[in-house]
Structures are given as C-alpha cells and as structure tokens.
mmCIF file of C-alpha atoms in Angstrom:
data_model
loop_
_atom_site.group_PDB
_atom_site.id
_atom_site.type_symbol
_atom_site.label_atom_id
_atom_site.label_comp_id
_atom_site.label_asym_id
_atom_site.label_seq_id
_atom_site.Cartn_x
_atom_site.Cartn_y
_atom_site.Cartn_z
ATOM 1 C CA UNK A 6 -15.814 -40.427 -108.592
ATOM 2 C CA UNK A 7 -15.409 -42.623 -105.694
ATOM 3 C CA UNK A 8 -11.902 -42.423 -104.458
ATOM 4 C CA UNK A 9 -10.240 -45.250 -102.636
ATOM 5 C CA UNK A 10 -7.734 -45.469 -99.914
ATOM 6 C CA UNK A 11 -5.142 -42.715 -101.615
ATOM 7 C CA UNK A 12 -1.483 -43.165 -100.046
ATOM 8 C CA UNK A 13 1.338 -41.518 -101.012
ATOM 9 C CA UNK A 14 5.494 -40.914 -100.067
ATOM 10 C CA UNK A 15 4.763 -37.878 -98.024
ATOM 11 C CA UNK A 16 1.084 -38.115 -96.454
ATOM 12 C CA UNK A 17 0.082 -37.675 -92.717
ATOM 13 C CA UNK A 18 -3.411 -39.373 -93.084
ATOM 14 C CA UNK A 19 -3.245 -42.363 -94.819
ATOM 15 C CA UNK A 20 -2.609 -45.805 -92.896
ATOM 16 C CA UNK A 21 -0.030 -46.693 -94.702
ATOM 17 C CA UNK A 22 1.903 -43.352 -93.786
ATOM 18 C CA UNK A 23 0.746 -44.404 -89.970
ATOM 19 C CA UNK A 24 2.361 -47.686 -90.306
ATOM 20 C CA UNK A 25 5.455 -45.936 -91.904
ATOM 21 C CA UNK A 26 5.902 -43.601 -89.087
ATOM 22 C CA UNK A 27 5.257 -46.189 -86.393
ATOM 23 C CA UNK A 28 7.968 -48.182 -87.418
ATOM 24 C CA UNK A 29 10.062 -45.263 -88.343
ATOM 25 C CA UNK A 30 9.905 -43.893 -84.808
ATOM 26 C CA UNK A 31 9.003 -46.253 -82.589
ATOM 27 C CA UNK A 32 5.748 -44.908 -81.619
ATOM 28 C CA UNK A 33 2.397 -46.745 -80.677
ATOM 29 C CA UNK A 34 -0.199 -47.523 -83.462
ATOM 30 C CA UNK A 35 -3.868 -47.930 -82.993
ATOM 31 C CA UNK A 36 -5.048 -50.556 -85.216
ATOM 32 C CA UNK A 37 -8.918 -51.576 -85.624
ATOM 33 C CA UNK A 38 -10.165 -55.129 -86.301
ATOM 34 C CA UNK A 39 -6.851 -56.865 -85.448
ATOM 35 C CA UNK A 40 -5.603 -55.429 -88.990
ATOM 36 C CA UNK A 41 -7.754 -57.952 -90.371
ATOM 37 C CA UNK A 42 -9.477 -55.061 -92.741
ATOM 38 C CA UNK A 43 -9.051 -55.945 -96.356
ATOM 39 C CA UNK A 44 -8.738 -52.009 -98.684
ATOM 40 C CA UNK A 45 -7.900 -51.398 -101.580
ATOM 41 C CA UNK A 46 -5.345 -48.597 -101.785
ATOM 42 C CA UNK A 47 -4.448 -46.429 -104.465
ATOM 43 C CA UNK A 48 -1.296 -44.213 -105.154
ATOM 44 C CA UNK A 49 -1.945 -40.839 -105.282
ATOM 45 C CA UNK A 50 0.299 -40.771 -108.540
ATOM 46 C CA UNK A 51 -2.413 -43.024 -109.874
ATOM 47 C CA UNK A 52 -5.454 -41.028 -108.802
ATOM 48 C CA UNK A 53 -3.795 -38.014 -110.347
ATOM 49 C CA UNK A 54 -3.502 -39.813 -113.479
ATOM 50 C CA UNK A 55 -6.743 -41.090 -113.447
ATOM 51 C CA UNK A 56 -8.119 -37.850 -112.918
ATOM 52 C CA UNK A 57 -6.459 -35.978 -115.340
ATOM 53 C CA UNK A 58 -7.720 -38.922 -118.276
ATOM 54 C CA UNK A 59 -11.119 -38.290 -116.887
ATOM 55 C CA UNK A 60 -11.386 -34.743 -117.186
ATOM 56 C CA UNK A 61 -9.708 -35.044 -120.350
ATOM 57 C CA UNK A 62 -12.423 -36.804 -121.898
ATOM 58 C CA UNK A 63 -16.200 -36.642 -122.234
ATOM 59 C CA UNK A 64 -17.012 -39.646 -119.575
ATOM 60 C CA UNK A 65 -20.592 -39.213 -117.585
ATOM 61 C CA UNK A 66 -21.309 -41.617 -115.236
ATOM 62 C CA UNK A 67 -19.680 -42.996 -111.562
ATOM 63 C CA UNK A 68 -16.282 -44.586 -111.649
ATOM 64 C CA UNK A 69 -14.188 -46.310 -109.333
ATOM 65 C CA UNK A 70 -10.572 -44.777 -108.815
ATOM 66 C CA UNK A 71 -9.108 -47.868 -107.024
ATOM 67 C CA UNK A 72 -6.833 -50.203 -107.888
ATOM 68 C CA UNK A 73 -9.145 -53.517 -107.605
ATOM 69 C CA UNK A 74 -7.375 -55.401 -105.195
ATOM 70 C CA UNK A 75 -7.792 -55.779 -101.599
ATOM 71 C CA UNK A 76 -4.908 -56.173 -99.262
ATOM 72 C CA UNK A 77 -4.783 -56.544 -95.479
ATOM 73 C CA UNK A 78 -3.342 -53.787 -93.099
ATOM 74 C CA UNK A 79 -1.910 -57.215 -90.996
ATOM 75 C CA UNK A 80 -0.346 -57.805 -94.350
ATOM 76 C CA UNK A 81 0.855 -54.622 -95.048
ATOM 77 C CA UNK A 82 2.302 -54.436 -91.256
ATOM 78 C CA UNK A 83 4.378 -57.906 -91.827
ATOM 79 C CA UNK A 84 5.604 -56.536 -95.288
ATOM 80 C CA UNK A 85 6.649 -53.420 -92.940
ATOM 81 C CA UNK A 86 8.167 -55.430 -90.070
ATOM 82 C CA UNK A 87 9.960 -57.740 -92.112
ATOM 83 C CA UNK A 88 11.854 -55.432 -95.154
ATOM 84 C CA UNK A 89 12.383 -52.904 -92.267
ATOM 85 C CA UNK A 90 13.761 -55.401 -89.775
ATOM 86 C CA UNK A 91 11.801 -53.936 -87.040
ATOM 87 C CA UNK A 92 8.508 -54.871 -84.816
ATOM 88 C CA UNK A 93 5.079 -52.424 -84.865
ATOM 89 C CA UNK A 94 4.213 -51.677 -81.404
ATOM 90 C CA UNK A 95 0.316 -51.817 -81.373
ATOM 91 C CA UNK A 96 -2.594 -51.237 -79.492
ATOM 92 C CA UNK A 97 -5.434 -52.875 -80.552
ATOM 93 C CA UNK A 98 -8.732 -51.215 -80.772
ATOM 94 C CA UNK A 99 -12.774 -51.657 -80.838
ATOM 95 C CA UNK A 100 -14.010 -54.084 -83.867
ATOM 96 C CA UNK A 101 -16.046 -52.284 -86.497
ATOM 97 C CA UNK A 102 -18.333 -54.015 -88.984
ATOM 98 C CA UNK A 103 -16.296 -52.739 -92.215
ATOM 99 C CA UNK A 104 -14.559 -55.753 -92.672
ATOM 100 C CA UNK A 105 -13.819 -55.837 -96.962
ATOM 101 C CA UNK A 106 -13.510 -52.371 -99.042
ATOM 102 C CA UNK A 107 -12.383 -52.977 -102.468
ATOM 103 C CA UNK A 108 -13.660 -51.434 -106.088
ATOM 104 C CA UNK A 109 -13.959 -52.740 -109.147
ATOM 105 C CA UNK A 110 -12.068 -51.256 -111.380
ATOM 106 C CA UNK A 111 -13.773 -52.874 -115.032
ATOM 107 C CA UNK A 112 -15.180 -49.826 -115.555
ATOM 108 C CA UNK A 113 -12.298 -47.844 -115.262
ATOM 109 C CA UNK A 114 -10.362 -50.177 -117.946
ATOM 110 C CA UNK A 115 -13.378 -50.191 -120.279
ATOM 111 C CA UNK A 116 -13.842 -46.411 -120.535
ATOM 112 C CA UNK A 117 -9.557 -45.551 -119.731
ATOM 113 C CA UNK A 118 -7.653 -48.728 -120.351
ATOM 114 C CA UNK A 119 -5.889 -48.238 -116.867
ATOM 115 C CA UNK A 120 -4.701 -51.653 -114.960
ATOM 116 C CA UNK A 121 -1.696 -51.458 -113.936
ATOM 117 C CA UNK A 122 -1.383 -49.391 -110.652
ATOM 118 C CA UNK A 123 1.311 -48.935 -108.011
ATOM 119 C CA UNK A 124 1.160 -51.580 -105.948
ATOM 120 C CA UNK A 125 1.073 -50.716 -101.624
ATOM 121 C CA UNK A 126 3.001 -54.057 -100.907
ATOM 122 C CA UNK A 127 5.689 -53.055 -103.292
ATOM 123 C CA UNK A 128 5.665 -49.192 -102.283
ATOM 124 C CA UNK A 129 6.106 -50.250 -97.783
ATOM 125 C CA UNK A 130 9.083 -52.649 -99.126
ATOM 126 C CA UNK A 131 10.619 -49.956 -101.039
ATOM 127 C CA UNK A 132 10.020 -47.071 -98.147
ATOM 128 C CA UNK A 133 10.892 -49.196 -95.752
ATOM 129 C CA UNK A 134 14.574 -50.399 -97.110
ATOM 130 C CA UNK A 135 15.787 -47.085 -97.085
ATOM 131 C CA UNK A 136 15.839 -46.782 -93.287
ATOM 132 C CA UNK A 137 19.074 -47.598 -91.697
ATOM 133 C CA UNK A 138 18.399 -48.326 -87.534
ATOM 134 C CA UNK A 139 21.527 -48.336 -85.181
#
C-alpha cells in the first residue's frame, strides 16, 4: 500500500491540520516551496475504507490509497483565508526538489470501484466556517 497525504478533523501532523491551527490561533506557519507543492491528500475516513475493502478481499499486488488529484497547499491556504475570513501568518522556508506528489488511483477503481473521495478543498471550507473570531 502506498498511503498518501492522510488528513483528518482531529490530526496534529497533517498540513492541513497545521494550516487549521494557524489560522485558528494565530500562530506562525512554516511553509516550504512558497506553498507551491502540488499533494494529493486523502481523508482518513477514506483510507479506512479503502483498507478495510482491501483486506476484505483477495487483492496481491501495490495499490495507491490516494485520491488522484493534486492540489496546492497555496490553494488550500486561500480556501483557508478566505471561508475563515482571516490571513495565515507565514514564514517561508528552504525550497526542496519535491515539487508534484499525486497517485493514480486506476488501479484502485479497477480492482475496488472507489472514486469518489472526500475532497480537502471542501473539508478546510467546511472546518473553517465553523469558527466565529471577535
């Protein structure tokens, strides 16, 4: 199995629960390659999911658990900063060379049928709305 970015409601690792908590409280972010970085994240509601379909079967091979398409953390951030009404304070950091991490995924609806995934944009709109800031 090779697992993709997994994010989730209550996670402390992910960068999309760094982004969250940024915003939420104010704090300093350290952000690498300008959040130019294209991954492809994956709920961990889908990952769960996928896992249990796997094990439930008789599959052999290597499989993707991703959702297929690549999204920008600078996109993710603006999606943040705009349904949260609030700037990202950020420090920008070195430059690395991974630029583009996404999976394909026509494996995983060949042998599983699975395509329609929670989608990150969607999920930082959704967190984000909640907040009320006085």
């Amino acid at each position: 199995i090779r697992l993709f970015n997994m994010y989730s409601n209550d996670d402390n690792f992910s960068i999309i629960s760094k982004i969250i908590n940024s915003i939420k409280n104010d704090t300093y972010l350290n952000l690498f390659n300008k959040g130019e970085g294209i991954r492809d994240f994956i709920h961990i509601d889908d990952g769960v999911n996928i896992y249990r379909l796997i094990l439930e079967s008789n599959f052999n091979g290597t499989l993707n658990i991703a959702s297929g398409t690549g999204v920008s953390i600078k996109k993710i951030i603006n999606v943040a900063e705009e349904s949260s009404n609030r700037k990202l304070k950020i420090i920008n950091n070195s430059i690395s060379d991974a630029k583009i991490c996404t999976g394909s995924t026509k494996l995983l609806y060949k042998e599983f049928k699975v395509n329609n995934f929670i989608n990150v944009l969607d999920f930082i709109k959704n967190e984000t709305k909640k907040w009320k800031f006085f």
